Structure formats: C-alpha cells, structure tokens
mmCIF file of N, CA and C in Angstrom:
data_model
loop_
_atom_site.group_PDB
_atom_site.id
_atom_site.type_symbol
_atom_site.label_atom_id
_atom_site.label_comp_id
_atom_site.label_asym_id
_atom_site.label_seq_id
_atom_site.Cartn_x
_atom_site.Cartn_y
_atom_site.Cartn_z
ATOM 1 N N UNK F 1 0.837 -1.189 0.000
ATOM 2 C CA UNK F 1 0.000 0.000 0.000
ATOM 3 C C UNK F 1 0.883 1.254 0.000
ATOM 4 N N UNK F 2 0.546 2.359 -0.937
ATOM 5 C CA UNK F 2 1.221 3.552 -0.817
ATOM 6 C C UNK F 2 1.113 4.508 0.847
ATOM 7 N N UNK F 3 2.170 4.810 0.793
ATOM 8 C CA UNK F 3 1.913 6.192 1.905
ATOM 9 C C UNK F 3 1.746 7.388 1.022
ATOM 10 N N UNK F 4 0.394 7.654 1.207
ATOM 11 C CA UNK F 4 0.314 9.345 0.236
ATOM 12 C C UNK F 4 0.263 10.378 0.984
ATOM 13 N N UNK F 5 0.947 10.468 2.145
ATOM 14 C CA UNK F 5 1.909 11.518 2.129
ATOM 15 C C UNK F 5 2.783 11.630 1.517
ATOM 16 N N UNK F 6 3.586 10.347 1.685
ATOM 17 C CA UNK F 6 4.860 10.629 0.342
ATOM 18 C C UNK F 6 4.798 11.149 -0.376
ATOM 19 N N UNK F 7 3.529 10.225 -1.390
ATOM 20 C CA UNK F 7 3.209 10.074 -2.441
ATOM 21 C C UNK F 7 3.293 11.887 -3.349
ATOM 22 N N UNK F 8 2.262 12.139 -1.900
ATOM 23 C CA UNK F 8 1.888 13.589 -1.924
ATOM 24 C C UNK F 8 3.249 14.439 -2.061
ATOM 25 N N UNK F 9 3.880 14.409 -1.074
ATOM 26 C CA UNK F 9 5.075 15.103 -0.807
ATOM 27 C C UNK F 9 6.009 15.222 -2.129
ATOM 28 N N UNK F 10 6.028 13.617 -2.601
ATOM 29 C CA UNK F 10 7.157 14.058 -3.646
ATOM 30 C C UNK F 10 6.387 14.386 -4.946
ATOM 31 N N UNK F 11 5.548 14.251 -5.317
ATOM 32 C CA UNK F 11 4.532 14.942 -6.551
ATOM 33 C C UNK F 11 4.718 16.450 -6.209
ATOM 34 N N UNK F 12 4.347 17.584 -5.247
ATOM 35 C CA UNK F 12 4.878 18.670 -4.773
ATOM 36 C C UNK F 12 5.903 19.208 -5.128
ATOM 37 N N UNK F 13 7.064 18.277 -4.755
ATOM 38 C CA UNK F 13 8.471 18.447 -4.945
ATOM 39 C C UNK F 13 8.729 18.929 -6.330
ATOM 40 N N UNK F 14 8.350 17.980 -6.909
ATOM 41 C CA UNK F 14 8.268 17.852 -8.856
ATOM 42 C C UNK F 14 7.861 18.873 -8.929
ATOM 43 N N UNK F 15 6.686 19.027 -8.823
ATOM 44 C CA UNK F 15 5.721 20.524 -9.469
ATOM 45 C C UNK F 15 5.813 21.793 -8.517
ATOM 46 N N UNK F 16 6.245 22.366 -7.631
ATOM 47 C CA UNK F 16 6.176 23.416 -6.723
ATOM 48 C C UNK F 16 7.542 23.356 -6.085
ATOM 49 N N UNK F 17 8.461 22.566 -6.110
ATOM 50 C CA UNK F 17 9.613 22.215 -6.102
ATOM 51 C C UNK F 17 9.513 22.988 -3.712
ATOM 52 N N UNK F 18 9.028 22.051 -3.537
ATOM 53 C CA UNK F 18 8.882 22.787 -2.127
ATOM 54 C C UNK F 18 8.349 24.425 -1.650
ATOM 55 N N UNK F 19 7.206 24.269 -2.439
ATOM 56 C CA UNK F 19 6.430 25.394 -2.119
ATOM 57 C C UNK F 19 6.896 26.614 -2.801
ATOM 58 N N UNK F 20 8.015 26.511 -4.004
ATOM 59 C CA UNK F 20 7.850 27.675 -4.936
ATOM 60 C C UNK F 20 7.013 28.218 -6.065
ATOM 61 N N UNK F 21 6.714 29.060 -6.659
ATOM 62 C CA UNK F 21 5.605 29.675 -6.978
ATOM 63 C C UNK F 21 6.157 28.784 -8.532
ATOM 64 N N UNK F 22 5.122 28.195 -9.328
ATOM 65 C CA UNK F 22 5.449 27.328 -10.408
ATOM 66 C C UNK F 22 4.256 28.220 -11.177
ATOM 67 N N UNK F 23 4.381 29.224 -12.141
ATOM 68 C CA UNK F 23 3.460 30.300 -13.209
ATOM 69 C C UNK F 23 2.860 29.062 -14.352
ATOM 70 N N UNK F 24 4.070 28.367 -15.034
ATOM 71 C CA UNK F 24 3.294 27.662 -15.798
ATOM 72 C C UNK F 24 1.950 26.773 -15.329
ATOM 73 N N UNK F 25 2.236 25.459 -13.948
ATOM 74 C CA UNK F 25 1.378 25.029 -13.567
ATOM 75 C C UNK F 25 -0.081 25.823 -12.640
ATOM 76 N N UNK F 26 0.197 26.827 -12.537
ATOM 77 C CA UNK F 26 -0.776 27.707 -11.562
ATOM 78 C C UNK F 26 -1.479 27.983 -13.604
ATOM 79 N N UNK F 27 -0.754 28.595 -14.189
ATOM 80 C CA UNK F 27 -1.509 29.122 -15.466
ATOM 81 C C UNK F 27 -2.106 27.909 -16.047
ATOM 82 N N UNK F 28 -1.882 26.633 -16.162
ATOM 83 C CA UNK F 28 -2.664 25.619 -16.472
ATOM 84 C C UNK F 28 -3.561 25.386 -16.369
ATOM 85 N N UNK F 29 -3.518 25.518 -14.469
ATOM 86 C CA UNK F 29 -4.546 24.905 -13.816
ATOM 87 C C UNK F 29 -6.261 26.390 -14.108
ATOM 88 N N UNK F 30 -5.826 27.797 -14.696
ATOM 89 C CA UNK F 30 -6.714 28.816 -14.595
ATOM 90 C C UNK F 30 -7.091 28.183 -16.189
ATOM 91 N N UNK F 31 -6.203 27.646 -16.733
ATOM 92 C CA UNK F 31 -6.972 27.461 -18.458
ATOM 93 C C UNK F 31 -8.089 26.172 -18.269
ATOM 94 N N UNK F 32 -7.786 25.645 -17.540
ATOM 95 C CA UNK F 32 -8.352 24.168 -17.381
ATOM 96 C C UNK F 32 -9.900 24.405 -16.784
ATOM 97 N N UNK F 33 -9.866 25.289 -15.813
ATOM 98 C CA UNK F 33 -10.720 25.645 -14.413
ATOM 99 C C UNK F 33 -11.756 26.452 -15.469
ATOM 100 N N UNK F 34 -10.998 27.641 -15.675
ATOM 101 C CA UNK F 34 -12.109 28.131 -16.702
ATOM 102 C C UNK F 34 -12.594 27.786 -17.396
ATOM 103 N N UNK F 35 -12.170 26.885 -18.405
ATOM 104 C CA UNK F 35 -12.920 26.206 -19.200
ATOM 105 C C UNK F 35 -13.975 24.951 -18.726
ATOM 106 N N UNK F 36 -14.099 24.864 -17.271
ATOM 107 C CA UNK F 36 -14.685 23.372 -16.977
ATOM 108 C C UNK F 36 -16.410 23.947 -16.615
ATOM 109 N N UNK F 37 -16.576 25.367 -16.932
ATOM 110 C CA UNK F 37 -18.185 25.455 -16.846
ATOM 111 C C UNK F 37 -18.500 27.027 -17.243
ATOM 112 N N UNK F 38 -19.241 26.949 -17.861
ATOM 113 C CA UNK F 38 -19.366 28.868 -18.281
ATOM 114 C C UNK F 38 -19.422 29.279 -16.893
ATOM 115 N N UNK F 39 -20.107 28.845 -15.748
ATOM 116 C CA UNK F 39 -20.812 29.451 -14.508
ATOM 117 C C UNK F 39 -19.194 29.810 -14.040
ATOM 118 N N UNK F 40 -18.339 29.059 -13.915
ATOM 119 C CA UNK F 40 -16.790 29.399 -13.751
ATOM 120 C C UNK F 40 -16.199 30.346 -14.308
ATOM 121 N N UNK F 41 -16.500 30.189 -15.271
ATOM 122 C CA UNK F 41 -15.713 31.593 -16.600
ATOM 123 C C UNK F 41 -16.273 32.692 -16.215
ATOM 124 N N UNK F 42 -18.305 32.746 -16.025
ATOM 125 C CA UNK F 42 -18.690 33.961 -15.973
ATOM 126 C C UNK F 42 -18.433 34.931 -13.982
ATOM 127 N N UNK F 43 -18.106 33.636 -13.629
ATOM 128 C CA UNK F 43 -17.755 33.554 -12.080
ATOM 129 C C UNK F 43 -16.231 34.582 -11.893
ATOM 130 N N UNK F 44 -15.220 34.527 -12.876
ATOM 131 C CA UNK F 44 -13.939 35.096 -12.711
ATOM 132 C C UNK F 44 -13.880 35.973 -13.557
ATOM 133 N N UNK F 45 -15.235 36.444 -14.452
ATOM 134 C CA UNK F 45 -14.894 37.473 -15.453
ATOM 135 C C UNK F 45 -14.489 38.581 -15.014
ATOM 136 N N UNK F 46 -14.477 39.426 -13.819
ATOM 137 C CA UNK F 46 -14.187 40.203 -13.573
ATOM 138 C C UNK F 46 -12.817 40.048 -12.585
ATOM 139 N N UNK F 47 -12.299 39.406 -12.699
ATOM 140 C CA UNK F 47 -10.989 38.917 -11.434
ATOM 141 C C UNK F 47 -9.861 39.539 -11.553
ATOM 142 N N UNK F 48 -9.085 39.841 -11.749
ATOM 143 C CA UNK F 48 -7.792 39.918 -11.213
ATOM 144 C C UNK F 48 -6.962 39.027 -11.202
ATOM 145 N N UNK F 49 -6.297 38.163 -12.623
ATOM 146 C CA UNK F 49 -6.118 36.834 -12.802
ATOM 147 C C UNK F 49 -4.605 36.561 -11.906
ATOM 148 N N UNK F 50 -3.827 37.598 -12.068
ATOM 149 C CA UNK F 50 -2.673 37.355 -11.521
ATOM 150 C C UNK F 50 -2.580 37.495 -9.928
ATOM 151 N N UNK F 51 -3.332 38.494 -9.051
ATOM 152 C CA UNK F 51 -3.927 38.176 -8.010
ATOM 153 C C UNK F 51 -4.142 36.597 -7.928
ATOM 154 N N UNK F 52 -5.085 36.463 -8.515
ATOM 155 C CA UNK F 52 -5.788 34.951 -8.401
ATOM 156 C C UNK F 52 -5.193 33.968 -8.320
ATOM 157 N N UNK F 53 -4.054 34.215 -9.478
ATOM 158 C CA UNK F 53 -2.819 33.114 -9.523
ATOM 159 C C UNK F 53 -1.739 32.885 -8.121
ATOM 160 N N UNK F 54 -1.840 33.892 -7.574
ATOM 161 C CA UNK F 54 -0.680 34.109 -6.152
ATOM 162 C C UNK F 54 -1.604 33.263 -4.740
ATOM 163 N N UNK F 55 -2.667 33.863 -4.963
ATOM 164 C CA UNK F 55 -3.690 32.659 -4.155
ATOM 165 C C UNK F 55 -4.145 32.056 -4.006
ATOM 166 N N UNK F 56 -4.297 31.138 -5.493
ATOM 167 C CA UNK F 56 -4.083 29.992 -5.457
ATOM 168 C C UNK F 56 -2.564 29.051 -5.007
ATOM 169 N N UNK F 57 -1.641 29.369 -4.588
ATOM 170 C CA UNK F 57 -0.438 29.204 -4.326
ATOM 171 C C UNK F 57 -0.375 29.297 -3.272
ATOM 172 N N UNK F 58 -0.639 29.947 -2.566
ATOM 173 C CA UNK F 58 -1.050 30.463 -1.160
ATOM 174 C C UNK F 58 -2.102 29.155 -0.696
ATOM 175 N N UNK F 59 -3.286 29.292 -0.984
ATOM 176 C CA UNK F 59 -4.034 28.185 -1.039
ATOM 177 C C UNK F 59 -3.897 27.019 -0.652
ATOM 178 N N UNK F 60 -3.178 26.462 -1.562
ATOM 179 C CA UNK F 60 -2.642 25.246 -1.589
ATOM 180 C C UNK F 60 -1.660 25.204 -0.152
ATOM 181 N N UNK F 61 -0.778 26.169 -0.101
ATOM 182 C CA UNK F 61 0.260 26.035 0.843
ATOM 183 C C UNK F 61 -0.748 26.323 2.540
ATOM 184 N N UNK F 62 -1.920 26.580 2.428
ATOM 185 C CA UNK F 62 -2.903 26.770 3.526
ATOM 186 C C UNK F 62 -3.599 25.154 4.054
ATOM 187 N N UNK F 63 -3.578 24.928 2.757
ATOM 188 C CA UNK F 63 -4.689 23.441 2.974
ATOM 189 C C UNK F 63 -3.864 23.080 3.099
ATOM 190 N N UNK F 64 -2.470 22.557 2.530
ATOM 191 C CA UNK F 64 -1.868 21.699 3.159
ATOM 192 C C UNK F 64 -1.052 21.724 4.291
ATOM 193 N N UNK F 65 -1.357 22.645 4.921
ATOM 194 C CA UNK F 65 -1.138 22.805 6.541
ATOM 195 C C UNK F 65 -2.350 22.589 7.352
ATOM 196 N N UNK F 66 -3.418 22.495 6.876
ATOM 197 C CA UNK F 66 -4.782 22.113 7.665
ATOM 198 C C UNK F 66 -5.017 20.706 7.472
ATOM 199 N N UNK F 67 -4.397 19.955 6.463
ATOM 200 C CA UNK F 67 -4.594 18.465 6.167
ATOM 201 C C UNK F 67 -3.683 18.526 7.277
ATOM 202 N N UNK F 68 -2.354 18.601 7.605
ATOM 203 C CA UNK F 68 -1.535 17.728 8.830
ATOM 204 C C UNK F 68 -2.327 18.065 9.978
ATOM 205 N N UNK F 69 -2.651 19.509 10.384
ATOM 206 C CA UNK F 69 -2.621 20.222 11.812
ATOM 207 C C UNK F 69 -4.375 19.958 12.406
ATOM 208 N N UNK F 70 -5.102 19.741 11.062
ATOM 209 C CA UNK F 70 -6.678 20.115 11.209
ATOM 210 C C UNK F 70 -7.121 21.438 11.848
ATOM 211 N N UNK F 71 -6.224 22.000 12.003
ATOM 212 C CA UNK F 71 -6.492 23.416 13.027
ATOM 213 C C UNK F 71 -6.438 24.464 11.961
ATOM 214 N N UNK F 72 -7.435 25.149 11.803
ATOM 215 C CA UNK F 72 -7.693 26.058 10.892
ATOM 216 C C UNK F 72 -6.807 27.550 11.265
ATOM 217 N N UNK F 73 -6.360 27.733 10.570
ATOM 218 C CA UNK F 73 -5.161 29.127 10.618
ATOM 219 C C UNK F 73 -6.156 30.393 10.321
ATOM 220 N N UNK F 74 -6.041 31.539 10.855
ATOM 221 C CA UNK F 74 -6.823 33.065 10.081
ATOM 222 C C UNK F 74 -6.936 33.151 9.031
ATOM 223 N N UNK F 75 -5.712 32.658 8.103
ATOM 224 C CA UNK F 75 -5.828 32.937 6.843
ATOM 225 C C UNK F 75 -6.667 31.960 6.228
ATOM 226 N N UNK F 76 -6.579 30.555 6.702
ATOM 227 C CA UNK F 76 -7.994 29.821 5.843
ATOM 228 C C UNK F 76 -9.130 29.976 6.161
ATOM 229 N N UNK F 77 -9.378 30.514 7.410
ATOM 230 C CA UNK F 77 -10.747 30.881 8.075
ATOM 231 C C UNK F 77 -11.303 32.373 7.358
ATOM 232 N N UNK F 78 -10.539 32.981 7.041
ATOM 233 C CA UNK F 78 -10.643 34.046 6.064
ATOM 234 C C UNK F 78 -10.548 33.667 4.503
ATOM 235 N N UNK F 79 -9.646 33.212 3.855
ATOM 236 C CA UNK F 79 -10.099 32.051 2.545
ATOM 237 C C UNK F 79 -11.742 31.461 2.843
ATOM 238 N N UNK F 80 -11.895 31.132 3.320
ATOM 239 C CA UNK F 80 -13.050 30.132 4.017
ATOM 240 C C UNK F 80 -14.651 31.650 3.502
ATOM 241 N N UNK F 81 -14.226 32.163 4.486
ATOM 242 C CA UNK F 81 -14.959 33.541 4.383
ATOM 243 C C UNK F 81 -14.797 34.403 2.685
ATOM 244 N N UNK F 82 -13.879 34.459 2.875
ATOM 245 C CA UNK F 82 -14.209 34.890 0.612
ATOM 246 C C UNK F 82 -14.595 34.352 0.042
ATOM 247 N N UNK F 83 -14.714 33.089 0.459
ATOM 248 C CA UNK F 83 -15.297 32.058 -0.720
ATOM 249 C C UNK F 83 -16.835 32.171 -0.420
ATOM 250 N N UNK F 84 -17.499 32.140 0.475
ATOM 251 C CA UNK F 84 -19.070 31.503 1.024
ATOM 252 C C UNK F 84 -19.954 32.442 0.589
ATOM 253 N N UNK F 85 -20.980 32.393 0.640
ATOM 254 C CA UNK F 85 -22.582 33.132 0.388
ATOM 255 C C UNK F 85 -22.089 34.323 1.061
ATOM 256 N N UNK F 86 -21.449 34.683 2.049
ATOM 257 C CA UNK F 86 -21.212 36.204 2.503
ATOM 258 C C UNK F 86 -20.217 36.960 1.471
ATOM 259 N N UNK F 87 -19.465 36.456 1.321
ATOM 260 C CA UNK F 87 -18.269 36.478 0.315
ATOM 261 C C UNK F 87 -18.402 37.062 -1.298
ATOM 262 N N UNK F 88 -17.890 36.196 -1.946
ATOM 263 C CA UNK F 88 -18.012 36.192 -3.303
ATOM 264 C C UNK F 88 -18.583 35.143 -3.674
ATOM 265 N N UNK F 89 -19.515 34.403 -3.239
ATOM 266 C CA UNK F 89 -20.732 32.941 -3.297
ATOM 267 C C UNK F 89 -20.217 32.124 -4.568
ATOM 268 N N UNK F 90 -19.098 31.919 -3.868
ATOM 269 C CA UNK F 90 -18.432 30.429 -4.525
ATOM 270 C C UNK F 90 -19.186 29.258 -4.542
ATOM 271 N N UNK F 91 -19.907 28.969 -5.511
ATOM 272 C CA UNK F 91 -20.830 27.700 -5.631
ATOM 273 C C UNK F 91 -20.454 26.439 -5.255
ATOM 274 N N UNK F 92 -20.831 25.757 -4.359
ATOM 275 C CA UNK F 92 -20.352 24.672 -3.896
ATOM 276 C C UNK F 92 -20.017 23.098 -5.136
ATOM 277 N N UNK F 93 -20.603 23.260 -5.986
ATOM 278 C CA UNK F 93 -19.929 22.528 -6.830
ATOM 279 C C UNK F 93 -18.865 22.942 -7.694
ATOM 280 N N UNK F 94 -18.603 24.023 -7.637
ATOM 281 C CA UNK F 94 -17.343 24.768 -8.124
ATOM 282 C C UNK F 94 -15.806 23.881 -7.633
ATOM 283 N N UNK F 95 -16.542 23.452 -5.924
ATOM 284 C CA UNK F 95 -15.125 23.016 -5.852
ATOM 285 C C UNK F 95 -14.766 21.344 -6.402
ATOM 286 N N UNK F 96 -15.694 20.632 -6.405
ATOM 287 C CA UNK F 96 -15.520 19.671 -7.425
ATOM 288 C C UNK F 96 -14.830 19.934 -8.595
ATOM 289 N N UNK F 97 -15.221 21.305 -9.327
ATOM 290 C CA UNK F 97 -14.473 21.590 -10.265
ATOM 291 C C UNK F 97 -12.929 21.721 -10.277
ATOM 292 N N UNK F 98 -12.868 22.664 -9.447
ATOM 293 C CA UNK F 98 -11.276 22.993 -8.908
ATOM 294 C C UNK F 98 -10.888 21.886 -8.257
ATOM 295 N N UNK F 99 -10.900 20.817 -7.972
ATOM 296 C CA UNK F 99 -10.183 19.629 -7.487
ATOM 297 C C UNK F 99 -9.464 19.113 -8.844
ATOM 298 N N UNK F 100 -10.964 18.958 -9.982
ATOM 299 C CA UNK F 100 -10.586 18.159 -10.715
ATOM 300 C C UNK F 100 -9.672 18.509 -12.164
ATOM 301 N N UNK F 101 -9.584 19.690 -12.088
ATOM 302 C CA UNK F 101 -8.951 21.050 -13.050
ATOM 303 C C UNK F 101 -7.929 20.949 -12.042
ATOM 304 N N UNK F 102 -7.330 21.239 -10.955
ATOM 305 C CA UNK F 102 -6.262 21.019 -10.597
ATOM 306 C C UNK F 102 -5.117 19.435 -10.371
ATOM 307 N N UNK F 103 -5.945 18.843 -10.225
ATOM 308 C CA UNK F 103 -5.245 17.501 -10.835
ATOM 309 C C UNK F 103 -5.194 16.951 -12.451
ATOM 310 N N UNK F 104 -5.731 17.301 -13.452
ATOM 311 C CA UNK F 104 -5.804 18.155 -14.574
ATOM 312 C C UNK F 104 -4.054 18.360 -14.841
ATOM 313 N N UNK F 105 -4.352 19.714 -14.183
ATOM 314 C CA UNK F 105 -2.924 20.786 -14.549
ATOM 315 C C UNK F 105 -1.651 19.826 -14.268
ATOM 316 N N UNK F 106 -1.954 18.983 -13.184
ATOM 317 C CA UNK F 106 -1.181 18.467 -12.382
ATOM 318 C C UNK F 106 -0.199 17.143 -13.118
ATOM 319 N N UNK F 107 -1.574 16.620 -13.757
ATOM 320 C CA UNK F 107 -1.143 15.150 -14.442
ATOM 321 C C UNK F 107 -0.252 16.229 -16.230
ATOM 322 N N UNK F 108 0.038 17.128 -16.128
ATOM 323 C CA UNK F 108 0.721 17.771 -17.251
ATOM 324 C C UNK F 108 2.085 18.527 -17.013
ATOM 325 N N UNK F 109 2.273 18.196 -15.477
ATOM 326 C CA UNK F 109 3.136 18.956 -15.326
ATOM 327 C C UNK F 109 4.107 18.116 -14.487
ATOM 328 N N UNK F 110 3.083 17.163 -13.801
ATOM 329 C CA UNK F 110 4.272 16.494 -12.485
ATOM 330 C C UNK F 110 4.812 15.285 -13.482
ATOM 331 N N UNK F 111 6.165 14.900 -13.853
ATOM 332 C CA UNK F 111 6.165 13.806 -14.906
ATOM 333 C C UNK F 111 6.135 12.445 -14.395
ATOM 334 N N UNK F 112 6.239 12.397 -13.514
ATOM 335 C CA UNK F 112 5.736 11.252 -12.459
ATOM 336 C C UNK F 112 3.972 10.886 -11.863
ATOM 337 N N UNK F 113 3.486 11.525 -12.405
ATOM 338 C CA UNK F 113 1.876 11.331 -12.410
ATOM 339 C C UNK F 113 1.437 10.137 -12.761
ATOM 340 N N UNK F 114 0.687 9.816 -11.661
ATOM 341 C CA UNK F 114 -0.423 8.116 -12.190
ATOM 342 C C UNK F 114 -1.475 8.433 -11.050
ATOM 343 N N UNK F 115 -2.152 7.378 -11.165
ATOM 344 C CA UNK F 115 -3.671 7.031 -10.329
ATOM 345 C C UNK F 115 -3.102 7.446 -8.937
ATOM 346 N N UNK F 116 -1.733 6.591 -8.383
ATOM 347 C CA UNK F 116 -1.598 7.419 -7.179
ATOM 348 C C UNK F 116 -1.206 8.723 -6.729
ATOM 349 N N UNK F 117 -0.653 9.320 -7.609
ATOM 350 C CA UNK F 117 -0.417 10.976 -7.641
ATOM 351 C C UNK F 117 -1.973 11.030 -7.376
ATOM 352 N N UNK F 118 -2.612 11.245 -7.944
ATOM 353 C CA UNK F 118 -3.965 11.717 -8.294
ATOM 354 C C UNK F 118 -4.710 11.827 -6.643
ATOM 355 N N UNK F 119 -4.631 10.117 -6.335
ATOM 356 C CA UNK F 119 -5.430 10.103 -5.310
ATOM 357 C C UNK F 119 -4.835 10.818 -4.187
ATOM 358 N N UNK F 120 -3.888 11.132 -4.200
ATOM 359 C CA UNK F 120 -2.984 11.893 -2.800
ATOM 360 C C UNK F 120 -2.960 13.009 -2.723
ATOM 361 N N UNK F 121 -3.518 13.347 -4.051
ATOM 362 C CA UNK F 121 -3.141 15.044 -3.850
ATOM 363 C C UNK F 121 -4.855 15.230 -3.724
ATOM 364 N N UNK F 122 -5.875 14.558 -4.027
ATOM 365 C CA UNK F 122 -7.430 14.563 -3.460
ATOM 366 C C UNK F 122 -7.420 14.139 -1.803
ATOM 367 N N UNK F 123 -6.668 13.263 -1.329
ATOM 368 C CA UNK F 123 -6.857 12.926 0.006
ATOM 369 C C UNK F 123 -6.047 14.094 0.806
ATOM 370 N N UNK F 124 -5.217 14.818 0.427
ATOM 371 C CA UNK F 124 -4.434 15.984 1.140
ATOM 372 C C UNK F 124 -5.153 16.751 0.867
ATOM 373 N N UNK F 125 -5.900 17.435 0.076
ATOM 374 C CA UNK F 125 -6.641 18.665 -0.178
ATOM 375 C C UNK F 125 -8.108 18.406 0.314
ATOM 376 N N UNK F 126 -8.575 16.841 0.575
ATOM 377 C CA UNK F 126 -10.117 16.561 0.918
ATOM 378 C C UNK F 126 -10.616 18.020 2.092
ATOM 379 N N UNK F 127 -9.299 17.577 3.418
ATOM 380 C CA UNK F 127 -9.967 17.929 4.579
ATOM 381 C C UNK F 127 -10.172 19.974 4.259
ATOM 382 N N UNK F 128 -9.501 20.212 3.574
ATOM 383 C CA UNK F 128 -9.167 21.539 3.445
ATOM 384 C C UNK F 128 -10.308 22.179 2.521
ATOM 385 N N UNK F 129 -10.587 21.293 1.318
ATOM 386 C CA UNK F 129 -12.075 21.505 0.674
ATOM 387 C C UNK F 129 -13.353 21.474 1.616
ATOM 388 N N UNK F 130 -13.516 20.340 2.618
ATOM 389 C CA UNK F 130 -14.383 20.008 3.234
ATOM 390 C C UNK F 130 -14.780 21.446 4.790
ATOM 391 N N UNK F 131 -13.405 21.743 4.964
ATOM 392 C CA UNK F 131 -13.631 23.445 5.716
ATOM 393 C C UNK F 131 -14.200 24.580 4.893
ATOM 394 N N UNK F 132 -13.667 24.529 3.683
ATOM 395 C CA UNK F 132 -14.663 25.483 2.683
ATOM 396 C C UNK F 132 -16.052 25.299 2.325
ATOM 397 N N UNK F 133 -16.180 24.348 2.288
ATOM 398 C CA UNK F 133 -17.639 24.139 1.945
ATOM 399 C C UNK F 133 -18.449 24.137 2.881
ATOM 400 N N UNK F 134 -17.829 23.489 4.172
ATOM 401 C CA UNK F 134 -18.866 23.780 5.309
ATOM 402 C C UNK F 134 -18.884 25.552 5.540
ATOM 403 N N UNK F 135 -18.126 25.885 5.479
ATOM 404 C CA UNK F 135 -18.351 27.571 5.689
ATOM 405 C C UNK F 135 -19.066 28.144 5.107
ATOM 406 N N UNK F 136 -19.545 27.346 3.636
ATOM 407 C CA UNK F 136 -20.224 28.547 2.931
ATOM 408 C C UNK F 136 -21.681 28.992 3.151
#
C-alpha cells in the first residue's frame, strides 16, 4: 500500500519544487478551471487573474497545513470567508471543479503522475475543501 503523504510530498516536490511559486502550472490549472463550466468563466470574469494566480499558491500552501494540523489558521478561516454566500458565493460545486482542473494541470506537469499521484493530492486537499464548503 502507498503512503500518500509521500506520495503527496514528492509529486509537490516535482511541481512546486517545495512550495515555490510554479506560473506555468498555476496558469494551467486557470486554463483548465475556466474552461470546466461557463458558470466558472462567468464567475472570474471580472478577477484579477494574476492576483488569483498568487492565491491559489497560497491556497494550496494553507490546505496543506490544515490536512496535517486540522487546526484552521486566520488565513484559511478568512479564505473560508471569501469564498461563502457572505463572500463572493463560490458555488459549492465549483469546488468539485477545482479539485478536478487542478489535478488536470497536475497530471501535465508532475512527470511522475499516475492514479496514485492523483489520489494523494485529493486525500491531502479533501480535509481543506471540506472546511470550505462547510463555511459557505
């Protein structure tokens, strides 16, 4: 049986090379995302893409400190809060989307990608999706 932490860890490594800012794979993952529903496209038409791109990076480096710690930090409790019906009413199936648009980007960039990449980087990001959505 895999350990996907590892699994997780060294897929990371590859693509974010330990939490550095990777433009091509962050720009992938916005071509992919947008395109996975007009309600998405018409959802970021007004955004601030390169903003967007830095926090998604951020993001990632949030959830995956709430997958080890489960203890929610200000900044995801505030992520948490931009996203929900008070917020900017991030549709809760949106994030289905963005899971699956980011593993997407992922299987194009990490060259070591298979079924278990895939599933590790969904089981590290589950608990961190699952705080967003309950917030909203």
């Amino acid at each position: 049986m895999p350990n996907y932490n590892e699994v997780f860890a060294e897929s990371f490594a590859r693509v974010l090379s330990d939490g550095a800012y990777n433009p091509e794979f962050i720009r992938t993952f916005y071509d992919i995302f947008l395109q996975a529903s007009p309600a998405v496209a018409q959802k970021f038409g007004q955004t601030d893409m390169s903003a967007q791109r830095t926090m998604l990076h951020d993001s990632l480096l949030m959830m995956m400190d709430f997958n080890k710690t489960r203890v929610p930090t200000p900044p995801l409790v505030r992520l948490a809060e931009i996203h929900s019906r008070r917020g900017h009413d991030v549709s809760l199936e949106f994030y289905d989307l963005w899971l699956d648009s980011l593993v997407t980007a992922l299987s194009r960039h990490d060259p070591g990608f298979n079924s278990e990449v895939d599933l590790a980087w969904r089981i590290t990001l589950a608990p961190g999706i699952c705080f967003m959505r309950f917030a909203y």
